[in-house]
Amino acid sequence: MVGVLTFSMIALAGALWIGGGLSPSGPATDLLTSAEGIVAMTEQETTTSLDGTWSVTWIAGADLPDGAQVVMHFAGGMLAGSGGCRGYQGEATVEGDRLNLGEMTFDNEECAPELMRADTDFMRALEVCDRFVIGADGTLTLYAQTLERVKARRADAG
């Protein structure tokens, strides 16, 4: 019976993978199993396109200071926006959930110390980000390996 159950679970997982249910770029589904078989299927985070404008809400464990407007705009292999003080731009390559950011160029702006601190924290966080996930609630999370570094929401959602 265990052999039949194992084969059935493998066949179901294969069918979900082929049908897109477990695809890295489609809705992800985890199979929760026990000795009796599949207990439940739970929807997890999904990845979709980064293209568009994102408003940053959180950087490396901290909410943004009052008045800070940190923005990321992904389009055509580029990332540009505002770190809360300075404008920036650079290359951004996306492959699946992997993110590779090239060297960023910055404007020479000066601003209040708390905004400059947020800007600096944001740029430091971006330097190490290598992966992203867009959750079911639409929140974009940028990671450095497994550590959350930046969270954002779509600014251009219609």
Coordinates of N, CA and C in Angstrom, one line a residue:
M1 N 0.8 -1.2 0.0 CA 0.0 0.0 0.0 C 0.9 1.3 0.0
V2 N 2.0 1.2 0.8 CA 2.9 2.4 0.8 C 3.4 2.7 -0.6
G3 N 3.8 1.6 -1.3 CA 4.3 1.9 -2.7 C 3.3 2.5 -3.6
V4 N 2.0 2.1 -3.5 CA 1.0 2.7 -4.3 C 0.7 4.1 -3.9
L5 N 0.8 4.4 -2.6 CA 0.5 5.8 -2.1 C 1.7 6.7 -2.5
T6 N 2.9 6.2 -2.4 CA 4.1 7.0 -2.8 C 4.0 7.3 -4.3
F7 N 3.7 6.3 -5.1 CA 3.6 6.5 -6.6 C 2.5 7.5 -6.9
S8 N 1.3 7.4 -6.2 CA 0.2 8.3 -6.4 C 0.6 9.7 -6.1
M9 N 1.3 9.9 -5.0 CA 1.8 11.3 -4.6 C 2.8 11.8 -5.6
I10 N 3.7 11.0 -6.1 CA 4.6 11.4 -7.1 C 3.9 11.8 -8.4
A11 N 2.9 11.0 -8.8 CA 2.2 11.2 -10.0 C 1.4 12.5 -9.9
L12 N 0.8 12.8 -8.7 CA 0.0 14.0 -8.5 C 1.0 15.2 -8.6
A13 N 2.1 15.1 -7.9 CA 3.1 16.2 -7.9 C 3.6 16.5 -9.3
G14 N 3.8 15.4 -10.1 CA 4.2 15.6 -11.5 C 3.2 16.3 -12.3
A15 N 1.9 15.9 -12.1 CA 0.8 16.5 -12.9 C 0.7 17.9 -12.5
L16 N 0.9 18.3 -11.2 CA 0.8 19.7 -10.8 C 1.9 20.5 -11.5
W17 N 3.1 19.9 -11.5 CA 4.3 20.6 -12.1 C 4.1 20.8 -13.5
I18 N 3.7 19.8 -14.3 CA 3.5 19.9 -15.7 C 2.3 20.9 -16.0
G19 N 1.3 20.9 -15.2 CA 0.1 21.8 -15.4 C 0.4 23.2 -14.9
G20 N 1.5 23.5 -14.3 CA 1.9 24.8 -13.8 C 1.6 25.1 -12.4
G21 N 1.0 24.1 -11.7 CA 0.7 24.3 -10.3 C 1.9 24.4 -9.4
L22 N 3.0 23.9 -9.8 CA 4.2 24.0 -9.0 C 5.3 24.7 -9.7
S23 N 4.9 25.4 -10.7 CA 5.9 26.2 -11.5 C 6.5 27.3 -10.7
P24 N 7.8 27.6 -10.8 CA 8.4 28.7 -10.1 C 7.8 30.1 -10.5
S25 N 7.2 30.2 -11.7 CA 6.7 31.5 -12.1 C 5.2 31.5 -12.1
G26 N 4.5 30.4 -11.7 CA 3.1 30.4 -11.6 C 2.7 30.3 -10.1
P27 N 1.4 30.1 -9.8 CA 1.0 30.0 -8.5 C 1.7 28.7 -7.8
A28 N 2.3 28.9 -6.7 CA 3.0 27.8 -6.1 C 2.1 27.1 -5.2
T29 N 2.2 25.8 -5.1 CA 1.4 25.0 -4.2 C 2.3 24.0 -3.5
D30 N 2.1 24.0 -2.2 CA 2.8 23.0 -1.4 C 1.9 21.8 -1.1
L31 N 2.4 20.6 -1.1 CA 1.6 19.4 -0.8 C 1.9 19.1 0.7
L32 N 0.9 19.1 1.6 CA 1.2 18.7 2.9 C 0.8 17.2 3.0
T33 N 1.7 16.4 3.4 CA 1.5 14.9 3.4 C 1.6 14.3 4.8
S34 N 1.1 13.1 4.9 CA 1.2 12.3 6.1 C 1.3 10.9 5.6
A35 N 1.4 10.0 6.6 CA 1.4 8.5 6.2 C 0.2 8.1 5.4
E36 N -0.9 8.8 5.6 CA -2.2 8.5 4.9 C -2.3 9.1 3.6
G37 N -1.4 10.0 3.2 CA -1.4 10.6 1.9 C -1.5 12.1 2.0
I38 N -2.1 12.7 1.0 CA -2.1 14.2 0.9 C -3.2 14.7 1.9
V39 N -2.8 15.6 2.8 CA -3.7 16.2 3.8 C -4.3 17.4 3.2
A40 N -3.5 18.3 2.6 CA -4.0 19.6 2.1 C -3.0 20.1 1.1
M41 N -3.5 21.1 0.3 CA -2.7 21.8 -0.6 C -2.8 23.3 -0.2
T42 N -1.6 23.9 0.1 CA -1.7 25.3 0.5 C -1.0 26.2 -0.5
E43 N -1.6 27.3 -0.8 CA -1.1 28.3 -1.8 C 0.0 29.1 -1.0
Q44 N 1.2 29.2 -1.7 CA 2.3 29.9 -1.1 C 2.5 31.2 -1.9
E45 N 3.7 31.9 -1.6 CA 4.0 33.1 -2.3 C 4.2 32.8 -3.8
T46 N 4.0 33.8 -4.6 CA 4.2 33.6 -6.1 C 5.2 34.6 -6.6
T47 N 5.7 34.4 -7.7 CA 6.5 35.4 -8.3 C 5.9 35.8 -9.6
T48 N 5.9 37.1 -9.9 CA 5.4 37.6 -11.1 C 6.3 38.7 -11.6
S49 N 5.9 39.5 -12.6 CA 6.8 40.5 -13.1 C 7.1 41.6 -12.1
L50 N 8.3 42.1 -12.1 CA 8.7 43.2 -11.3 C 8.4 44.5 -12.1
D51 N 8.1 44.5 -13.4 CA 7.9 45.7 -14.2 C 6.9 46.6 -13.5
G52 N 7.2 47.9 -13.5 CA 6.3 48.9 -12.9 C 7.0 49.6 -11.8
T53 N 6.2 50.4 -11.1 CA 6.7 51.2 -10.0 C 6.2 50.7 -8.6
W54 N 7.2 50.6 -7.7 CA 7.0 50.1 -6.4 C 7.3 51.1 -5.3
S55 N 6.5 51.3 -4.3 CA 6.7 52.2 -3.2 C 7.3 51.3 -2.0
V56 N 8.5 51.6 -1.6 CA 9.1 50.9 -0.5 C 8.5 51.3 0.8
T57 N 8.2 50.3 1.6 CA 7.5 50.5 2.9 C 8.4 50.1 4.1
W58 N 9.5 49.4 3.8 CA 10.3 48.8 4.9 C 11.7 48.5 4.3
I59 N 12.7 48.8 5.1 CA 14.1 48.6 4.7 C 14.8 48.0 5.9
A60 N 15.3 46.8 5.7 CA 16.2 46.0 6.6 C 15.6 46.1 8.1
G61 N 14.4 45.8 8.2 CA 13.8 45.7 9.6 C 13.1 46.9 10.1
A62 N 13.1 48.0 9.3 CA 12.6 49.3 9.9 C 11.6 49.9 8.9
D63 N 10.6 50.5 9.4 CA 9.7 51.3 8.6 C 10.4 52.6 8.2
L64 N 9.9 53.2 7.1 CA 10.5 54.4 6.6 C 10.2 55.6 7.6
P65 N 11.1 56.6 7.7 CA 10.9 57.7 8.5 C 9.8 58.6 7.9
D66 N 9.1 59.4 8.7 CA 8.1 60.3 8.1 C 8.7 61.2 7.0
G67 N 7.9 61.3 5.9 CA 8.3 62.1 4.8 C 9.2 61.4 3.8
A68 N 9.7 60.2 4.1 CA 10.5 59.5 3.1 C 9.7 58.8 2.1
Q69 N 10.0 59.0 0.8 CA 9.3 58.4 -0.3 C 10.4 57.7 -1.1
V70 N 10.5 56.4 -0.9 CA 11.5 55.5 -1.6 C 10.8 54.8 -2.6
V71 N 11.2 54.9 -3.9 CA 10.5 54.3 -5.0 C 11.5 53.5 -5.9
M72 N 11.0 52.4 -6.4 CA 11.7 51.6 -7.4 C 10.9 51.5 -8.6
H73 N 11.5 51.7 -9.8 CA 10.8 51.5 -11.1 C 11.6 50.6 -11.9
F74 N 11.0 49.4 -12.2 CA 11.6 48.4 -13.1 C 11.0 48.4 -14.4
A75 N 11.9 48.5 -15.5 CA 11.4 48.5 -16.9 C 12.6 48.3 -17.8
G76 N 12.4 47.5 -18.8 CA 13.4 47.3 -19.8 C 14.8 47.0 -19.4
G77 N 14.9 46.1 -18.3 CA 16.2 45.7 -17.8 C 16.9 46.8 -17.0
M78 N 16.2 47.8 -16.5 CA 16.7 48.9 -15.7 C 15.9 49.0 -14.4
L79 N 16.6 49.6 -13.4 CA 16.0 50.0 -12.2 C 16.3 51.4 -12.0
A80 N 15.3 52.2 -11.7 CA 15.5 53.6 -11.4 C 14.5 54.1 -10.4
G81 N 14.8 55.2 -9.7 CA 13.9 55.7 -8.7 C 14.5 56.7 -7.8
S82 N 13.9 56.7 -6.6 CA 14.4 57.6 -5.5 C 14.7 56.8 -4.3
G83 N 15.8 57.0 -3.6 CA 16.1 56.4 -2.4 C 15.6 57.1 -1.2
G84 N 14.8 58.2 -1.4 CA 14.2 59.0 -0.4 C 14.9 60.3 -0.3
C85 N 16.1 60.4 -1.0 CA 16.8 61.6 -1.0 C 17.4 61.8 -2.4
R86 N 18.2 60.8 -2.8 CA 18.9 60.9 -4.1 C 18.1 60.0 -5.2
G87 N 18.2 60.5 -6.4 CA 17.7 59.6 -7.5 C 18.8 58.6 -7.9
Y88 N 18.4 57.5 -8.4 CA 19.4 56.4 -8.8 C 18.9 55.7 -10.0
Q89 N 19.9 55.0 -10.7 CA 19.5 54.2 -11.8 C 20.6 53.2 -12.1
G90 N 20.3 52.0 -12.6 CA 21.2 51.0 -13.0 C 20.6 49.8 -13.6
E91 N 21.4 48.9 -14.1 CA 20.8 47.7 -14.7 C 20.2 46.7 -13.7
A92 N 19.1 46.1 -14.2 CA 18.5 45.1 -13.3 C 18.1 43.9 -14.2
T93 N 18.7 42.7 -13.9 CA 18.4 41.5 -14.7 C 17.6 40.6 -13.8
V94 N 16.5 40.1 -14.4 CA 15.6 39.2 -13.6 C 15.5 37.9 -14.4
E95 N 15.8 36.8 -13.7 CA 15.6 35.4 -14.2 C 14.9 34.6 -13.2
G96 N 13.6 34.3 -13.5 CA 12.8 33.6 -12.5 C 12.6 34.5 -11.3
D97 N 13.0 34.0 -10.1 CA 13.0 34.8 -8.9 C 14.3 35.4 -8.5
R98 N 15.3 35.3 -9.4 CA 16.6 35.8 -9.2 C 16.7 37.2 -9.7
L99 N 17.4 38.0 -8.9 CA 17.6 39.5 -9.2 C 19.1 39.8 -9.2
N100 N 19.6 40.4 -10.3 CA 20.9 40.8 -10.4 C 20.9 42.3 -10.7
L101 N 21.4 43.1 -9.7 CA 21.4 44.5 -9.9 C 22.9 45.0 -10.2
G102 N 23.0 45.7 -11.3 CA 24.3 46.3 -11.7 C 24.7 47.5 -10.8
E103 N 25.8 48.1 -11.1 CA 26.2 49.2 -10.3 C 25.2 50.4 -10.5
M104 N 24.9 51.1 -9.5 CA 23.9 52.2 -9.5 C 24.6 53.5 -9.6
T105 N 24.1 54.4 -10.4 CA 24.6 55.8 -10.4 C 23.6 56.6 -9.6
F106 N 24.0 57.7 -9.0 CA 23.2 58.5 -8.1 C 23.3 60.0 -8.4
D107 N 22.2 60.7 -8.1 CA 22.2 62.2 -8.2 C 23.0 62.7 -7.0
N108 N 23.4 63.9 -7.0 CA 24.1 64.6 -5.9 C 23.1 65.5 -5.2
E109 N 22.2 64.9 -4.5 CA 21.2 65.7 -3.7 C 21.6 65.6 -2.2
E110 N 21.2 66.7 -1.5 CA 21.3 66.7 -0.1 C 20.0 66.9 0.5
C111 N 19.8 66.3 1.7 CA 18.5 66.4 2.3 C 18.6 66.3 3.8
A112 N 17.5 66.2 4.5 CA 17.5 66.1 6.0 C 18.2 64.8 6.4
P113 N 18.9 64.8 7.5 CA 19.7 63.7 8.0 C 18.9 62.4 8.0
E114 N 17.6 62.4 8.5 CA 16.9 61.1 8.6 C 16.5 60.6 7.3
L115 N 16.3 61.5 6.3 CA 16.0 61.0 4.9 C 17.3 60.5 4.2
M116 N 18.4 61.1 4.5 CA 19.7 60.6 4.0 C 20.0 59.3 4.6
R117 N 19.7 59.1 5.8 CA 19.9 57.8 6.5 C 19.1 56.7 5.8
A118 N 17.8 57.0 5.6 CA 16.9 56.0 4.9 C 17.4 55.7 3.5
D119 N 17.9 56.8 2.8 CA 18.5 56.6 1.4 C 19.7 55.7 1.5
T120 N 20.6 55.9 2.4 CA 21.8 55.1 2.5 C 21.4 53.7 2.9
D121 N 20.5 53.5 3.8 CA 20.1 52.1 4.2 C 19.5 51.4 3.0
F122 N 18.7 52.1 2.2 CA 18.1 51.5 1.0 C 19.1 51.1 0.0
M123 N 20.1 51.9 -0.3 CA 21.1 51.6 -1.2 C 22.0 50.4 -0.8
R124 N 22.3 50.4 0.5 CA 23.0 49.3 1.1 C 22.2 48.0 1.0
A125 N 21.0 48.1 1.2 CA 20.1 46.9 1.1 C 20.1 46.4 -0.3
L126 N 19.9 47.3 -1.3 CA 19.9 46.9 -2.7 C 21.1 46.2 -3.1
E127 N 22.3 46.7 -2.6 CA 23.6 46.1 -3.0 C 23.7 44.6 -2.8
V128 N 23.0 44.1 -1.8 CA 23.1 42.7 -1.5 C 21.9 41.8 -1.9
C129 N 20.8 42.4 -2.5 CA 19.7 41.7 -2.9 C 20.0 40.8 -4.1
D130 N 19.5 39.6 -4.0 CA 19.7 38.6 -5.1 C 18.5 37.8 -5.5
R131 N 17.4 38.1 -4.8 CA 16.2 37.3 -5.0 C 15.0 38.1 -4.6
F132 N 13.8 37.8 -5.2 CA 12.6 38.5 -4.9 C 11.4 37.5 -4.9
V133 N 10.4 37.9 -4.1 CA 9.1 37.2 -4.1 C 8.0 38.2 -4.0
I134 N 7.0 38.0 -4.9 CA 5.8 38.8 -4.8 C 4.7 38.0 -4.1
G135 N 4.3 38.3 -2.9 CA 3.4 37.5 -2.1 C 2.0 37.5 -2.7
A136 N 1.2 36.7 -2.2 CA -0.2 36.6 -2.6 C -1.0 37.9 -2.3
D137 N -0.5 38.7 -1.3 CA -1.1 40.0 -1.0 C -0.5 41.1 -1.9
G138 N 0.4 40.8 -2.8 CA 1.0 41.8 -3.6 C 2.2 42.5 -3.1
T139 N 2.7 42.1 -1.9 CA 3.9 42.7 -1.3 C 5.1 42.1 -2.0
L140 N 6.0 43.0 -2.5 CA 7.3 42.6 -3.0 C 8.3 42.6 -1.9
T141 N 9.0 41.5 -1.8 CA 10.1 41.3 -0.8 C 11.4 41.0 -1.5
L142 N 12.4 41.8 -1.3 CA 13.7 41.6 -1.9 C 14.5 40.9 -0.8
Y143 N 15.3 39.9 -1.2 CA 16.1 39.1 -0.2 C 17.5 39.2 -0.6
A144 N 18.4 39.1 0.5 CA 19.8 38.8 0.3 C 19.9 37.4 0.9
Q145 N 20.0 36.4 0.0 CA 19.9 35.0 0.3 C 18.6 34.7 1.0
T146 N 18.6 34.5 2.3 CA 17.3 34.2 2.9 C 16.8 35.4 3.8
L147 N 17.6 36.4 3.9 CA 17.2 37.6 4.8 C 16.4 38.6 4.0
E148 N 15.3 39.0 4.6 CA 14.5 40.1 4.0 C 15.2 41.4 4.1
R149 N 15.3 42.1 3.0 CA 16.0 43.4 3.0 C 15.1 44.6 2.7
V150 N 14.2 44.4 1.8 CA 13.3 45.5 1.3 C 11.9 44.9 1.1
K151 N 10.9 45.7 1.5 CA 9.5 45.4 1.2 C 8.9 46.6 0.5
A152 N 8.0 46.3 -0.5 CA 7.4 47.4 -1.2 C 6.0 46.9 -1.7
R153 N 5.2 47.9 -2.1 CA 3.9 47.7 -2.7 C 3.8 48.4 -4.0
R154 N 3.0 47.9 -4.9 CA 2.9 48.5 -6.3 C 2.3 49.9 -6.1
A155 N 3.0 50.8 -6.7 CA 2.6 52.2 -6.7 C 1.7 52.5 -7.9
D156 N 1.8 51.7 -8.9 CA 1.1 51.9 -10.2 C -0.1 50.9 -10.3
A157 N -0.6 50.3 -9.2 CA -1.7 49.4 -9.3 C -2.9 50.2 -9.7
G158 N -3.6 49.6 -10.7 CA -4.8 50.3 -11.2 C -6.0 50.1 -10.5

